mmCIF file of C-alpha atoms in Angstrom:
data_model
loop_
_atom_site.group_PDB
_atom_site.id
_atom_site.type_symbol
_atom_site.label_atom_id
_atom_site.label_comp_id
_atom_site.label_asym_id
_atom_site.label_seq_id
_atom_site.Cartn_x
_atom_site.Cartn_y
_atom_site.Cartn_z
ATOM 1 C CA MET A 1 0.000 0.000 0.000
ATOM 2 C CA PRO A 2 1.697 3.248 -1.103
ATOM 3 C CA LEU A 3 1.989 6.031 1.448
ATOM 4 C CA TYR A 4 1.434 9.417 -0.189
ATOM 5 C CA ASP A 5 2.550 12.727 1.177
ATOM 6 C CA CYS A 6 -0.951 14.184 0.822
ATOM 7 C CA LEU A 7 -4.533 13.310 -0.022
ATOM 8 C CA ILE A 8 -6.451 16.247 -1.522
ATOM 9 C CA ILE A 9 -10.222 15.967 -1.256
ATOM 10 C CA GLY A 10 -11.758 18.301 -3.825
ATOM 11 C CA GLY A 11 -10.982 18.851 -7.504
ATOM 12 C CA GLY A 12 -11.946 22.504 -7.884
ATOM 13 C CA PRO A 13 -9.604 25.520 -7.995
ATOM 14 C CA ALA A 14 -8.407 25.100 -4.389
ATOM 15 C CA GLY A 15 -7.624 21.407 -4.729
ATOM 16 C CA LEU A 16 -5.959 21.727 -8.123
ATOM 17 C CA SER A 17 -3.880 24.672 -6.927
ATOM 18 C CA THR A 18 -2.807 22.703 -3.854
ATOM 19 C CA ALA A 19 -1.718 19.808 -6.050
ATOM 20 C CA LEU A 20 0.303 22.081 -8.325
ATOM 21 C CA GLY A 21 2.136 23.603 -5.370
ATOM 22 C CA LEU A 22 2.963 20.153 -4.013
ATOM 23 C CA CYS A 23 4.323 19.205 -7.430
ATOM 24 C CA ARG A 24 6.821 22.033 -7.137
ATOM 25 C CA ALA A 25 7.973 20.598 -3.802
ATOM 26 C CA VAL A 26 8.188 17.061 -5.262
ATOM 27 C CA ARG A 27 5.500 15.808 -2.899
ATOM 28 C CA SER A 28 3.362 12.830 -3.896
ATOM 29 C CA CYS A 29 -0.397 13.290 -3.788
ATOM 30 C CA VAL A 30 -3.753 12.037 -4.982
ATOM 31 C CA VAL A 31 -6.661 14.349 -5.826
ATOM 32 C CA PHE A 32 -10.225 13.168 -5.242
ATOM 33 C CA ASP A 33 -12.714 14.870 -7.567
ATOM 34 C CA ASP A 34 -16.309 13.664 -7.278
ATOM 35 C CA GLY A 35 -17.508 16.026 -10.023
ATOM 36 C CA ARG A 36 -19.589 18.231 -7.706
ATOM 37 C CA TYR A 37 -18.732 21.917 -7.979
ATOM 38 C CA ARG A 38 -20.348 24.925 -6.364
ATOM 39 C CA ASN A 39 -20.393 26.794 -9.692
ATOM 40 C CA TRP A 40 -22.177 23.955 -11.503
ATOM 41 C CA ALA A 41 -24.955 26.274 -12.689
ATOM 42 C CA THR A 42 -22.769 29.089 -14.006
ATOM 43 C CA SER A 43 -21.584 29.483 -17.571
ATOM 44 C CA TYR A 44 -18.470 31.547 -16.868
ATOM 45 C CA MET A 45 -15.859 32.259 -14.189
ATOM 46 C CA HIS A 46 -14.638 35.806 -13.514
ATOM 47 C CA THR A 47 -11.920 37.918 -11.836
ATOM 48 C CA VAL A 48 -9.296 35.346 -12.864
ATOM 49 C CA PRO A 49 -6.508 36.951 -14.934
ATOM 50 C CA THR A 50 -6.255 35.328 -18.407
ATOM 51 C CA TRP A 51 -9.324 33.183 -17.579
ATOM 52 C CA ASP A 52 -11.908 35.933 -17.066
ATOM 53 C CA HIS A 53 -15.307 35.129 -18.614
ATOM 54 C CA ARG A 54 -14.321 31.608 -19.539
ATOM 55 C CA ARG A 55 -15.987 28.302 -18.737
ATOM 56 C CA PRO A 56 -15.112 26.696 -15.385
ATOM 57 C CA GLU A 57 -15.002 23.235 -16.930
ATOM 58 C CA ASP A 58 -12.403 24.408 -19.453
ATOM 59 C CA TYR A 59 -10.182 25.563 -16.607
ATOM 60 C CA ARG A 60 -10.565 22.295 -14.704
ATOM 61 C CA GLN A 61 -9.732 20.310 -17.820
ATOM 62 C CA ALA A 62 -6.630 22.401 -18.543
ATOM 63 C CA ALA A 63 -5.441 22.228 -14.928
ATOM 64 C CA THR A 64 -5.964 18.467 -14.796
ATOM 65 C CA GLU A 65 -4.039 18.017 -18.038
ATOM 66 C CA GLU A 66 -1.195 20.099 -16.633
ATOM 67 C CA LEU A 67 -0.987 17.998 -13.470
ATOM 68 C CA LEU A 68 -1.215 14.576 -15.095
ATOM 69 C CA ASN A 69 0.467 15.056 -18.460
ATOM 70 C CA GLY A 70 2.625 18.129 -18.020
ATOM 71 C CA ARG A 71 6.021 18.653 -16.445
ATOM 72 C CA TYR A 72 5.315 16.894 -13.151
ATOM 73 C CA ASP A 73 4.982 13.267 -12.134
ATOM 74 C CA THR A 74 4.047 13.431 -8.444
ATOM 75 C CA VAL A 75 0.251 13.585 -8.845
ATOM 76 C CA SER A 76 -0.391 9.867 -8.979
ATOM 77 C CA GLU A 77 -4.056 10.081 -9.855
ATOM 78 C CA ILE A 78 -7.171 12.220 -9.942
ATOM 79 C CA SER A 79 -9.767 9.823 -8.598
ATOM 80 C CA THR A 80 -13.446 10.324 -9.403
ATOM 81 C CA SER A 81 -14.595 8.018 -6.609
ATOM 82 C CA PRO A 82 -16.065 10.048 -3.716
ATOM 83 C CA VAL A 83 -14.358 9.788 -0.338
ATOM 84 C CA LEU A 84 -16.764 8.396 2.253
ATOM 85 C CA ASP A 85 -14.538 8.604 5.307
ATOM 86 C CA VAL A 86 -11.076 9.563 6.556
ATOM 87 C CA VAL A 87 -9.667 7.950 9.687
ATOM 88 C CA VAL A 88 -6.366 8.067 11.542
ATOM 89 C CA ARG A 89 -4.402 4.874 12.040
ATOM 90 C CA VAL A 90 -1.173 4.183 13.843
ATOM 91 C CA VAL A 91 1.135 1.991 11.801
ATOM 92 C CA VAL A 92 4.438 0.513 12.853
ATOM 93 C CA ASP A 93 7.241 0.696 10.334
ATOM 94 C CA SER A 94 9.557 -2.254 9.959
ATOM 95 C CA ASN A 95 12.735 -2.248 11.976
ATOM 96 C CA ASP A 96 15.263 0.416 11.062
ATOM 97 C CA SER A 97 19.027 -0.082 10.815
ATOM 98 C CA ASN A 98 19.270 -0.053 14.603
ATOM 99 C CA GLY A 99 16.658 -2.755 15.021
ATOM 100 C CA HIS A 100 13.987 -0.375 16.275
ATOM 101 C CA SER A 101 10.423 -0.111 15.055
ATOM 102 C CA SER A 102 8.708 3.272 14.961
ATOM 103 C CA PRO A 103 4.954 3.873 15.125
ATOM 104 C CA ARG A 104 3.468 6.777 13.211
ATOM 105 C CA ARG A 105 0.069 8.237 12.419
ATOM 106 C CA VAL A 106 -1.279 8.004 8.903
ATOM 107 C CA PHE A 107 -4.514 9.230 7.390
ATOM 108 C CA VAL A 108 -6.594 6.618 5.613
ATOM 109 C CA ALA A 109 -9.264 7.696 3.139
ATOM 110 C CA ILE A 110 -11.898 5.146 2.164
ATOM 111 C CA ASP A 111 -13.597 5.847 -1.145
ATOM 112 C CA GLN A 112 -16.940 4.744 -2.528
ATOM 113 C CA ASN A 113 -15.403 1.586 -3.975
ATOM 114 C CA GLY A 114 -13.966 0.562 -0.615
ATOM 115 C CA THR A 115 -10.419 1.347 -1.708
ATOM 116 C CA GLU A 116 -8.104 2.656 0.991
ATOM 117 C CA TRP A 117 -5.633 5.476 0.357
ATOM 118 C CA HIS A 118 -2.885 6.198 2.897
ATOM 119 C CA ALA A 119 -1.116 9.524 3.379
ATOM 120 C CA ARG A 120 0.826 11.589 5.889
ATOM 121 C CA THR A 121 -1.447 14.633 5.486
ATOM 122 C CA VAL A 122 -4.903 15.432 4.161
ATOM 123 C CA VAL A 123 -6.314 18.607 2.629
ATOM 124 C CA PHE A 124 -10.052 19.271 2.518
ATOM 125 C CA ALA A 125 -10.666 21.466 -0.527
ATOM 126 C CA SER A 126 -14.226 20.388 -1.307
ATOM 127 C CA GLY A 127 -15.769 23.774 -0.556
ATOM 128 C CA VAL A 128 -19.321 24.546 0.473
ATOM 129 C CA GLU A 129 -22.741 23.682 -0.867
ATOM 130 C CA ASP A 130 -25.446 26.298 -1.395
ATOM 131 C CA LEU A 131 -28.725 25.131 0.119
ATOM 132 C CA LEU A 132 -31.230 26.174 -2.523
ATOM 133 C CA PRO A 133 -34.852 26.402 -1.395
ATOM 134 C CA PRO A 134 -36.933 23.373 -2.412
ATOM 135 C CA ASN A 135 -39.097 23.825 -5.481
ATOM 136 C CA ASP A 136 -42.315 23.655 -3.478
ATOM 137 C CA ARG A 137 -41.143 26.610 -1.383
ATOM 138 C CA VAL A 138 -39.876 28.917 -4.151
ATOM 139 C CA PRO A 139 -40.768 27.343 -7.509
ATOM 140 C CA GLY A 140 -38.401 28.373 -10.295
ATOM 141 C CA PHE A 141 -35.486 29.309 -8.041
ATOM 142 C CA ALA A 142 -33.249 26.380 -8.970
ATOM 143 C CA SER A 143 -33.695 26.880 -12.715
ATOM 144 C CA GLY A 144 -32.638 30.518 -12.412
ATOM 145 C CA TRP A 145 -29.713 29.871 -10.063
ATOM 146 C CA GLY A 146 -26.411 30.964 -11.585
ATOM 147 C CA GLN A 147 -28.140 32.316 -14.696
ATOM 148 C CA CYS A 148 -30.219 35.253 -13.477
ATOM 149 C CA ILE A 149 -30.117 34.643 -9.705
ATOM 150 C CA PHE A 150 -26.662 35.522 -8.395
ATOM 151 C CA HIS A 151 -25.095 34.981 -4.965
ATOM 152 C CA CYS A 152 -22.133 37.300 -5.629
ATOM 153 C CA LEU A 153 -21.990 40.427 -7.780
ATOM 154 C CA PHE A 154 -18.234 40.166 -8.199
ATOM 155 C CA CYS A 155 -18.647 36.732 -9.752
ATOM 156 C CA HIS A 156 -21.710 37.719 -11.809
ATOM 157 C CA GLY A 157 -23.733 40.794 -12.701
ATOM 158 C CA PHE A 158 -21.341 42.922 -14.756
ATOM 159 C CA GLU A 159 -22.871 41.538 -17.945
ATOM 160 C CA GLU A 160 -26.266 42.946 -16.830
ATOM 161 C CA ARG A 161 -24.922 46.471 -16.214
ATOM 162 C CA GLY A 162 -27.225 49.250 -17.343
ATOM 163 C CA ALA A 163 -30.351 47.232 -16.529
ATOM 164 C CA GLU A 164 -33.604 48.991 -15.756
ATOM 165 C CA SER A 165 -34.188 47.093 -12.504
ATOM 166 C CA ALA A 166 -32.948 44.289 -10.271
ATOM 167 C CA GLY A 167 -34.054 42.660 -7.041
ATOM 168 C CA VAL A 168 -32.587 41.389 -3.787
ATOM 169 C CA LEU A 169 -34.351 38.253 -2.558
ATOM 170 C CA ILE A 170 -34.323 37.435 1.171
ATOM 171 C CA LEU A 171 -34.987 33.785 2.017
ATOM 172 C CA THR A 172 -34.247 33.734 5.760
ATOM 173 C CA PRO A 173 -34.455 36.346 8.545
ATOM 174 C CA GLY A 174 -30.684 36.189 9.028
ATOM 175 C CA ALA A 175 -30.044 37.158 5.424
ATOM 176 C CA PHE A 176 -31.793 40.514 5.825
ATOM 177 C CA GLN A 177 -28.698 42.001 7.482
ATOM 178 C CA PHE A 178 -26.893 41.739 4.131
ATOM 179 C CA SER A 179 -29.711 43.291 2.104
ATOM 180 C CA ALA A 180 -28.391 46.864 2.161
ATOM 181 C CA ALA A 181 -24.953 45.772 0.974
ATOM 182 C CA PHE A 182 -26.463 43.640 -1.788
ATOM 183 C CA ALA A 183 -28.788 46.453 -2.833
ATOM 184 C CA GLY A 184 -25.906 48.910 -2.945
ATOM 185 C CA MET A 185 -23.856 46.580 -5.122
ATOM 186 C CA ALA A 186 -26.810 45.891 -7.406
ATOM 187 C CA ALA A 187 -27.376 49.635 -7.789
ATOM 188 C CA ARG A 188 -24.059 49.820 -9.633
ATOM 189 C CA LEU A 189 -25.606 47.627 -12.307
ATOM 190 C CA ALA A 190 -29.297 48.567 -12.398
ATOM 191 C CA ARG A 191 -31.264 51.802 -12.062
ATOM 192 C CA LYS A 192 -33.973 50.638 -9.651
ATOM 193 C CA ILE A 193 -33.508 48.131 -6.821
ATOM 194 C CA THR A 194 -36.220 46.361 -4.835
ATOM 195 C CA VAL A 195 -35.647 44.157 -1.794
ATOM 196 C CA TYR A 196 -38.111 41.251 -1.570
ATOM 197 C CA THR A 197 -38.678 39.758 1.882
ATOM 198 C CA ASN A 198 -41.124 37.064 0.734
ATOM 199 C CA GLY A 199 -43.478 37.726 3.647
ATOM 200 C CA LEU A 200 -40.809 37.966 6.369
ATOM 201 C CA ASP A 201 -41.485 40.399 9.229
ATOM 202 C CA LEU A 202 -39.013 43.294 9.164
ATOM 203 C CA SER A 203 -39.648 44.389 12.732
ATOM 204 C CA GLU A 204 -36.941 43.583 15.267
ATOM 205 C CA GLY A 205 -38.642 41.226 17.686
ATOM 206 C CA GLY A 206 -41.819 43.226 17.229
ATOM 207 C CA SER A 207 -40.228 46.240 18.941
ATOM 208 C CA GLY A 208 -40.065 48.521 15.945
ATOM 209 C CA PRO A 209 -38.521 48.963 12.510
ATOM 210 C CA ASP A 210 -35.261 47.198 11.775
ATOM 211 C CA PRO A 211 -32.356 49.652 11.297
ATOM 212 C CA ILE A 212 -31.526 47.886 8.030
ATOM 213 C CA GLU A 213 -34.980 48.807 6.763
ATOM 214 C CA GLY A 214 -34.288 52.452 7.539
ATOM 215 C CA LEU A 215 -30.963 52.277 5.743
ATOM 216 C CA LEU A 216 -32.632 50.817 2.662
ATOM 217 C CA ARG A 217 -35.338 53.461 2.577
ATOM 218 C CA ARG A 218 -32.881 56.334 3.091
ATOM 219 C CA ASN A 219 -31.057 55.154 0.006
ATOM 220 C CA GLU A 220 -34.312 54.934 -1.967
ATOM 221 C CA PHE A 221 -34.318 51.169 -2.272
ATOM 222 C CA ASP A 222 -37.856 49.792 -2.397
ATOM 223 C CA ILE A 223 -38.997 47.043 -0.021
ATOM 224 C CA ASP A 224 -41.660 44.561 -1.128
ATOM 225 C CA THR A 225 -42.967 42.244 1.606
ATOM 226 C CA ARG A 226 -45.465 40.270 -0.491
ATOM 227 C CA PRO A 227 -45.167 36.467 -0.345
ATOM 228 C CA ILE A 228 -43.844 35.054 -3.612
ATOM 229 C CA GLU A 229 -45.794 32.422 -5.521
ATOM 230 C CA ARG A 230 -43.073 31.469 -8.014
ATOM 231 C CA LEU A 231 -40.186 32.723 -10.132
ATOM 232 C CA THR A 232 -39.983 32.469 -13.906
ATOM 233 C CA PRO A 233 -36.426 32.869 -15.211
ATOM 234 C CA TYR A 234 -35.630 33.580 -18.849
ATOM 235 C CA LYS A 235 -32.152 33.019 -20.211
ATOM 236 C CA THR A 236 -32.709 34.595 -23.627
ATOM 237 C CA ASN A 237 -35.339 36.687 -25.365
ATOM 238 C CA ALA A 238 -36.386 33.579 -27.265
ATOM 239 C CA ASP A 239 -37.446 32.012 -23.958
ATOM 240 C CA ARG A 240 -39.791 34.844 -23.066
ATOM 241 C CA ARG A 241 -43.504 34.599 -23.636
ATOM 242 C CA HIS A 242 -43.540 38.282 -24.506
ATOM 243 C CA GLU A 243 -40.863 39.981 -26.598
ATOM 244 C CA ASP A 244 -41.139 43.406 -24.998
ATOM 245 C CA GLY A 245 -38.124 43.301 -22.708
ATOM 246 C CA PRO A 246 -34.664 41.879 -22.067
ATOM 247 C CA PRO A 247 -33.989 38.425 -20.580
ATOM 248 C CA GLY A 248 -34.138 38.119 -16.831
ATOM 249 C CA ILE A 249 -36.658 36.851 -14.321
ATOM 250 C CA ASP A 250 -40.329 37.392 -13.451
ATOM 251 C CA ILE A 251 -41.607 37.366 -9.852
ATOM 252 C CA HIS A 252 -45.178 36.137 -9.364
ATOM 253 C CA PHE A 253 -46.937 36.936 -6.088
ATOM 254 C CA LYS A 254 -49.406 34.905 -4.072
ATOM 255 C CA ASP A 255 -51.910 37.772 -4.014
ATOM 256 C CA GLY A 256 -52.365 37.407 -7.773
ATOM 257 C CA SER A 257 -51.028 40.879 -8.589
ATOM 258 C CA ILE A 258 -49.186 41.673 -11.804
ATOM 259 C CA PRO A 259 -45.782 39.913 -12.000
ATOM 260 C CA VAL A 260 -42.650 42.046 -11.767
ATOM 261 C CA HIS A 261 -39.748 41.656 -14.181
ATOM 262 C CA HIS A 262 -36.080 42.209 -13.275
ATOM 263 C CA ALA A 263 -32.822 41.757 -15.140
ATOM 264 C CA PHE A 264 -31.502 39.677 -12.241
ATOM 265 C CA LEU A 265 -31.938 38.840 -8.563
ATOM 266 C CA VAL A 266 -29.293 38.762 -5.838
ATOM 267 C CA CYS A 267 -29.770 36.073 -3.217
ATOM 268 C CA ARG A 268 -27.475 34.480 -0.658
ATOM 269 C CA PRO A 269 -28.975 31.171 0.462
ATOM 270 C CA GLU A 270 -27.709 29.287 3.463
ATOM 271 C CA GLN A 271 -24.714 27.039 2.878
ATOM 272 C CA ARG A 272 -22.937 24.135 4.518
ATOM 273 C CA VAL A 273 -19.379 22.869 4.396
ATOM 274 C CA ARG A 274 -19.059 19.758 2.289
ATOM 275 C CA ASN A 275 -17.545 16.751 4.084
ATOM 276 C CA ARG A 276 -18.118 18.413 7.459
ATOM 277 C CA ARG A 277 -19.036 15.087 9.054
ATOM 278 C CA ILE A 278 -15.672 13.593 8.075
ATOM 279 C CA MET A 279 -13.799 16.690 9.168
ATOM 280 C CA GLU A 280 -15.518 16.860 12.559
ATOM 281 C CA ALA A 281 -14.791 13.185 13.195
ATOM 282 C CA LEU A 282 -11.098 13.970 12.737
ATOM 283 C CA GLY A 283 -11.347 16.833 15.233
ATOM 284 C CA VAL A 284 -11.567 19.832 12.900
ATOM 285 C CA ARG A 285 -13.337 22.732 14.617
ATOM 286 C CA PHE A 286 -15.988 24.972 13.087
ATOM 287 C CA ALA A 287 -16.858 28.566 13.936
ATOM 288 C CA ALA A 288 -20.273 28.888 15.569
ATOM 289 C CA ALA A 289 -21.066 32.184 13.842
ATOM 290 C CA THR A 290 -20.283 31.135 10.271
ATOM 291 C CA GLY A 291 -20.241 27.347 10.271
ATOM 292 C CA LEU A 292 -16.872 27.463 8.494
ATOM 293 C CA ALA A 293 -13.736 25.514 9.397
ATOM 294 C CA GLU A 294 -11.320 27.176 11.808
ATOM 295 C CA VAL A 295 -7.632 27.519 10.939
ATOM 296 C CA VAL A 296 -4.723 28.095 13.302
ATOM 297 C CA SER A 297 -1.907 29.197 11.026
ATOM 298 C CA PRO A 298 -1.354 31.498 8.057
ATOM 299 C CA MET A 299 -1.080 28.381 5.900
ATOM 300 C CA ASN A 300 -4.535 27.036 6.762
ATOM 301 C CA ALA A 301 -3.617 24.247 9.151
ATOM 302 C CA THR A 302 -6.501 23.157 11.366
ATOM 303 C CA HIS A 303 -6.395 22.233 15.047
ATOM 304 C CA VAL A 304 -5.638 18.664 13.927
ATOM 305 C CA PRO A 305 -1.962 18.086 13.065
ATOM 306 C CA GLY A 306 -1.636 17.106 9.425
ATOM 307 C CA VAL A 307 -5.126 18.286 8.415
ATOM 308 C CA PHE A 308 -5.452 21.404 6.263
ATOM 309 C CA VAL A 309 -8.336 23.226 4.563
ATOM 310 C CA ALA A 310 -8.403 25.285 1.373
ATOM 311 C CA GLY A 311 -11.055 27.241 -0.498
ATOM 312 C CA ASP A 312 -14.594 28.250 0.410
ATOM 313 C CA ASN A 313 -14.848 25.964 3.447
ATOM 314 C CA ASN A 314 -12.979 28.348 5.770
ATOM 315 C CA THR A 315 -13.645 31.894 4.549
ATOM 316 C CA MET A 316 -16.469 34.276 3.681
ATOM 317 C CA TYR A 317 -14.357 35.524 0.764
ATOM 318 C CA GLN A 318 -15.570 32.815 -1.574
ATOM 319 C CA GLN A 319 -14.120 33.487 -5.007
ATOM 320 C CA VAL A 320 -12.088 31.448 -7.461
ATOM 321 C CA VAL A 321 -9.033 33.686 -7.104
ATOM 322 C CA ASN A 322 -9.030 33.204 -3.333
ATOM 323 C CA ALA A 323 -9.325 29.453 -3.788
ATOM 324 C CA PHE A 324 -6.201 29.599 -5.972
ATOM 325 C CA CYS A 325 -4.407 31.622 -3.310
ATOM 326 C CA GLN A 326 -5.397 29.296 -0.494
ATOM 327 C CA GLY A 327 -4.316 26.263 -2.497
ATOM 328 C CA GLY A 328 -0.874 27.807 -2.865
ATOM 329 C CA MET A 329 -0.697 28.588 0.857
ATOM 330 C CA VAL A 330 -1.809 25.118 1.856
ATOM 331 C CA SER A 331 0.712 23.410 -0.410
ATOM 332 C CA GLY A 332 3.401 25.395 1.402
ATOM 333 C CA GLY A 333 1.883 24.494 4.756
ATOM 334 C CA VAL A 334 1.790 20.789 3.937
ATOM 335 C CA HIS A 335 5.362 20.832 2.629
ATOM 336 C CA HIS A 336 6.771 22.577 5.705
ATOM 337 C CA TYR A 337 4.746 20.383 8.073
ATOM 338 C CA LEU A 338 6.251 17.285 6.466
ATOM 339 C CA LEU A 339 9.693 18.843 6.236
ATOM 340 C CA THR A 340 9.709 19.587 9.959
ATOM 341 C CA LYS A 341 8.824 15.991 10.735
ATOM 342 C CA GLU A 342 11.478 14.662 8.380
ATOM 343 C CA LEU A 343 14.201 16.885 9.810
ATOM 344 C CA ASN A 344 13.312 15.643 13.283
ATOM 345 C CA GLY A 345 13.363 12.017 12.238
ATOM 346 C CA GLU A 346 9.628 11.474 12.572
#
């Protein structure tokens, strides 16, 4: 059974960047890519120099080709079998030249096929998952996600600049605190902005108006509290039932009033860290306020020696360029962690 320097769980920008950095340090690794990506619904990636407004799958293909068939030979494999568990085992090496045996901890990943993979470190770079509302709660949301419903106006939205109107959709009471920031960002791209609360009560515990509501109104952002019946997204003019406006999305209300059309909606649904169960079982800690993994060093080590995190799973700054950056940091962290052990004879 080969013992790798690192197992990288996640084949997106963070995981691929981590692997490339480890190649430069001549560290052996395996990347696990189950084909699930947070940007599955988007057509283009942005804010990436030389790759701006290009398809995410084209980047992943090029990066994979570089790792497997380029200048390096230390990425043994990019496995498409999902990792079901990672455990720690203590193994005893055979006797050394002095007749001594030495126990050491190794990480063992078990994939969907039951195959075991052994390594000295593990990197979780599998990101977060956006928890889209079920179709019976907000019909039409999923089909518009990533096309005309955006979670981040750095990643998307520039292409809709100059629009007549846009909306900010609030799905949970906790999301209302971000509504003013989202509205302000959307106002750079559209003339009129409306915040939709979908029937949520804006009062603060029933004690009076929420200060966020006052901030919105002072900046002339409309607030619409009507419950939403469904959303109808349109990707192109050819998809529209009426040819009197640009593509975008229609909001239908439960009171039967006339639907409202916008160029796009901004919405930040709740999210969860992928593979959190596995990470918690290893001892990785998560911040109560954000639900994200906690790190204890500039190079994204966790509280568990030998376990690192990279990408969206440990930061609110969830962009492709930051995933690249974190992958580079983590590769350095893994290398120096192993180097320290090697220099000390561990």
